[in-house]
Coordinates of N, CA and C in Angstrom, one line a residue:
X1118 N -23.9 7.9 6.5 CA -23.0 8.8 5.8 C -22.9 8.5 4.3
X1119 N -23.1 9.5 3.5 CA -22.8 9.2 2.1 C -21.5 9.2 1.3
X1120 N -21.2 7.7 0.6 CA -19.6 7.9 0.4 C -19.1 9.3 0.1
X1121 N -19.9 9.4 -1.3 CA -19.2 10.9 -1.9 C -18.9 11.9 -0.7
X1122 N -19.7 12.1 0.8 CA -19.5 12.8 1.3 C -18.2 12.7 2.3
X1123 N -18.3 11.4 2.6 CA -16.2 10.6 3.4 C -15.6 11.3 2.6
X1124 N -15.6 10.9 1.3 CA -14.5 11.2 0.4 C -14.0 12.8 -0.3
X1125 N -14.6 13.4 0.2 CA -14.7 14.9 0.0 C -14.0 15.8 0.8
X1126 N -13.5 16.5 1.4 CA -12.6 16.7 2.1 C -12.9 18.5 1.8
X1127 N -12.1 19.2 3.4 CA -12.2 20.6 3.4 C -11.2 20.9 2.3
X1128 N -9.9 20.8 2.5 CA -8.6 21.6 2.0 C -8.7 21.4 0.7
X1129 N -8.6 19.8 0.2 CA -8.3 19.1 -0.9 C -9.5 19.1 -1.9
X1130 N -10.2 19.4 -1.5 CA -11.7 18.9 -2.1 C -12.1 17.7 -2.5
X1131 N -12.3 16.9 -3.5 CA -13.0 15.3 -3.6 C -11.4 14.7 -3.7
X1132 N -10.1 15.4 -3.3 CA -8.7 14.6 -3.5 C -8.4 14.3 -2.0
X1133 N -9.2 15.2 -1.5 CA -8.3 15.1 0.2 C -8.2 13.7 0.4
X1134 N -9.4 13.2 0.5 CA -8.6 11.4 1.0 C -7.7 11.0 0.3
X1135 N -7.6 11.1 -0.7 CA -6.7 10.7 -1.7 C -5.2 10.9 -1.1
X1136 N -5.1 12.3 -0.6 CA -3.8 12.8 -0.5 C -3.6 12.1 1.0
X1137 N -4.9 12.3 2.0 CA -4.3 11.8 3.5 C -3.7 10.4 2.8
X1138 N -4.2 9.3 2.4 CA -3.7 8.1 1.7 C -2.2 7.9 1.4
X1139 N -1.8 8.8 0.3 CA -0.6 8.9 -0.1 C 0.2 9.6 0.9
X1140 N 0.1 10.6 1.4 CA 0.3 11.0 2.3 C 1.1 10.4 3.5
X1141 N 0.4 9.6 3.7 CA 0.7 8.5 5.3 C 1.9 7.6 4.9
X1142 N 1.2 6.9 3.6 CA 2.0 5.9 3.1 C 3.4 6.7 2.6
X1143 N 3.1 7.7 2.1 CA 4.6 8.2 1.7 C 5.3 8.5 3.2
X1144 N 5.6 8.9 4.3 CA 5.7 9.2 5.1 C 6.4 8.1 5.9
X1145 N 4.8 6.5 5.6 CA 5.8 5.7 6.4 C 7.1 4.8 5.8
X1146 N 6.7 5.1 4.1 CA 8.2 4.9 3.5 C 9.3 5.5 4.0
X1147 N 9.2 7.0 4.0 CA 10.9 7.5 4.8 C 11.2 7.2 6.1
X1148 N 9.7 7.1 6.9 CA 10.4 6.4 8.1 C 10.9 5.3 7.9
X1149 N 10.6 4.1 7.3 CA 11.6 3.3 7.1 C 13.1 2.7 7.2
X1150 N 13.0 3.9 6.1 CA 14.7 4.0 6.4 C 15.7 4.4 7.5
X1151 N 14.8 4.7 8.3 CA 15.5 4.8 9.8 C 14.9 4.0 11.2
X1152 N 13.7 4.1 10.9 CA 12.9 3.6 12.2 C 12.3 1.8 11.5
X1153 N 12.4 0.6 12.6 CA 11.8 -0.5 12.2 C 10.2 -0.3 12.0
X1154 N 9.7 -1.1 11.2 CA 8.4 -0.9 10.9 C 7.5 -0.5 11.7
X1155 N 7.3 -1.0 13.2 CA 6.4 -0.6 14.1 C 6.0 0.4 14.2
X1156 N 7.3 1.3 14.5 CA 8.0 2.7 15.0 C 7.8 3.3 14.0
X1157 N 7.7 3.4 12.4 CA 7.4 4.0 11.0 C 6.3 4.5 11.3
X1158 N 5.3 3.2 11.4 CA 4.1 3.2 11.1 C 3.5 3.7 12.3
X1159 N 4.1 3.8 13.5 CA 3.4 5.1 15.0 C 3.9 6.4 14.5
X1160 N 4.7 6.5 14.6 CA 5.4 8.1 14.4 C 4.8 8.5 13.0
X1161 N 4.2 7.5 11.9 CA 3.7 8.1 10.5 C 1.9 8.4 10.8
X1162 N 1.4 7.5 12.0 CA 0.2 7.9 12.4 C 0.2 9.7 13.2
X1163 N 1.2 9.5 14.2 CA 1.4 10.6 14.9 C 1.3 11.9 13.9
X1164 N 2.4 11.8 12.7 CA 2.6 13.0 12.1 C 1.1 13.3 11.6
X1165 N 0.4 12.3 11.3 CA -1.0 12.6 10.5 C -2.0 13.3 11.7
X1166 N -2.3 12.5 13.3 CA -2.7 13.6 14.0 C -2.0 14.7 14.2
X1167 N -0.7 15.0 14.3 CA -0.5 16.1 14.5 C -0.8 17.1 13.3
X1168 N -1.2 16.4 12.2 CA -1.6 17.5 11.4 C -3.1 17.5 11.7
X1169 N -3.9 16.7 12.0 CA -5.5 17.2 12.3 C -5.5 18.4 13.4
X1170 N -4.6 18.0 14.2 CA -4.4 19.1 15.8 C -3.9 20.4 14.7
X1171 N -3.1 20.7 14.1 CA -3.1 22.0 13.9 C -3.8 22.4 12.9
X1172 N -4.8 21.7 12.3 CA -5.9 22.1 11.6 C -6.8 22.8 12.7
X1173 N -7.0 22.3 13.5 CA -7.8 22.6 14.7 C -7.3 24.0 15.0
X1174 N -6.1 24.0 15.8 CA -5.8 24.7 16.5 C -5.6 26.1 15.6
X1175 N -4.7 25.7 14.1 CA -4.7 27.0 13.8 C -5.9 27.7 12.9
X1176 N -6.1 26.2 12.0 CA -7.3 26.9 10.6 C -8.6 26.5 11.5
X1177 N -8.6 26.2 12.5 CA -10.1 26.1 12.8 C -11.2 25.3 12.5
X1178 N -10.9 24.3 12.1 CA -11.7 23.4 11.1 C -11.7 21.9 12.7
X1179 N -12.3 20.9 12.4 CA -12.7 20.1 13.4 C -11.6 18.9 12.9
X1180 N -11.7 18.2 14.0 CA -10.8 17.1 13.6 C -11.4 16.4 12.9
X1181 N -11.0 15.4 11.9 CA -11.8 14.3 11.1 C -11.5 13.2 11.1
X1182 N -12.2 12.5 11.7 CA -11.9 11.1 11.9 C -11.6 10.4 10.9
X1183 N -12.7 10.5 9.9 CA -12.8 9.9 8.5 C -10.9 10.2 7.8
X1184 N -10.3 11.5 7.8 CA -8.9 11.5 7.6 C -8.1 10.8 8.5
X1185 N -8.2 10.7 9.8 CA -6.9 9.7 10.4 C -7.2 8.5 10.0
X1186 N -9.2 7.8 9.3 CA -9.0 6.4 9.4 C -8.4 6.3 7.8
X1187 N -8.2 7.5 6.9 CA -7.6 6.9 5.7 C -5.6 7.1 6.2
X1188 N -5.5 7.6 6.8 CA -4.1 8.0 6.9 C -3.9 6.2 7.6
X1189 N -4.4 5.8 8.8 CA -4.4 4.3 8.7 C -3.9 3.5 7.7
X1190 N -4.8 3.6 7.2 CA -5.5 2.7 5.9 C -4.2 2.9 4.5
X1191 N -3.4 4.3 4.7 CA -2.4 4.3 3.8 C -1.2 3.6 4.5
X1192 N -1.1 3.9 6.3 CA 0.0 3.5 6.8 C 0.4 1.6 6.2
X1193 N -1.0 1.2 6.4 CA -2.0 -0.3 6.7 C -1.2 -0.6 5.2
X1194 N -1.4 -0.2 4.3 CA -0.9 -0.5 2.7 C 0.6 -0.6 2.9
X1195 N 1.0 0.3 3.3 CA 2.7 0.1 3.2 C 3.2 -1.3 4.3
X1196 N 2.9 -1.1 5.2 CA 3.0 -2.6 6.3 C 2.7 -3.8 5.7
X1197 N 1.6 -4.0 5.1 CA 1.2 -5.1 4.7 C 2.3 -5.0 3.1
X1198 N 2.7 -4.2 2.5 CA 3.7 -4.7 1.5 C 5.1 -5.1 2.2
X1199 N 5.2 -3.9 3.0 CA 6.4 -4.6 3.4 C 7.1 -6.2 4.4
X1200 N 5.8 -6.2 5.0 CA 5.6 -7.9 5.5 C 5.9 -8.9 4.7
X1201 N 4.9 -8.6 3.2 CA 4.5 -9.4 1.9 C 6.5 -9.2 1.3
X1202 N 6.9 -8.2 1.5 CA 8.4 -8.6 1.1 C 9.6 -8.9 1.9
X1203 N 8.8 -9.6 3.4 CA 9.9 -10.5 4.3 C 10.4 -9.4 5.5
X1204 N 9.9 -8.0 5.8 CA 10.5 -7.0 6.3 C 9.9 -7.5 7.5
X1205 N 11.0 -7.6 9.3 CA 10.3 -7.6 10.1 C 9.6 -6.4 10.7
X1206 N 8.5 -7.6 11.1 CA 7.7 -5.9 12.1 C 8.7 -5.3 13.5
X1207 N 9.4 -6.0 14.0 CA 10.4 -5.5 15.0 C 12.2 -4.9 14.3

């Protein structure tokens, strides 16, 4: 697969990964403030499939793996800072 082509995206065009990224990570910041880290970072993956499912279901477009592994990859950034600033994972 060719990067430029990961990185390119239906909705967003060459931003979409960009946004799934920020996205996730913004996401698993507000959970934060309610839910312990673990539980942020599940329920901030969840919201991200549940948005590939109703891409599916409603706009018709296919799921994209390459978007849940950046929505990861955004969750993965926020975790690993907040570890790095003494936050338990439980």
């Amino acid at each position: 697969m060719e990067v430029g082509k990961f990185f390119t995206g239906v909705y967003y065009g060459k931003y979409d990964k960009t946004v799934h990224f920020f996205a996730s990570a913004g996401v698993t910041v507000v959970l934060l403030s309610m839910l312990p880290l673990w539980a942020a970072a599940a329920v901030a993956f969840l919201v991200g499939l549940g948005k590939e499912i109703v891409d599916r279901r409603v706009r018709h477009l296919r799921i994209d793996p390459n978007d849940l592994a950046v929505n990861a990859l955004g969750i993965a950034a926020v975790v690993g800072i907040a570890l790095a600033a003494g936050l338990s994972w439980g």
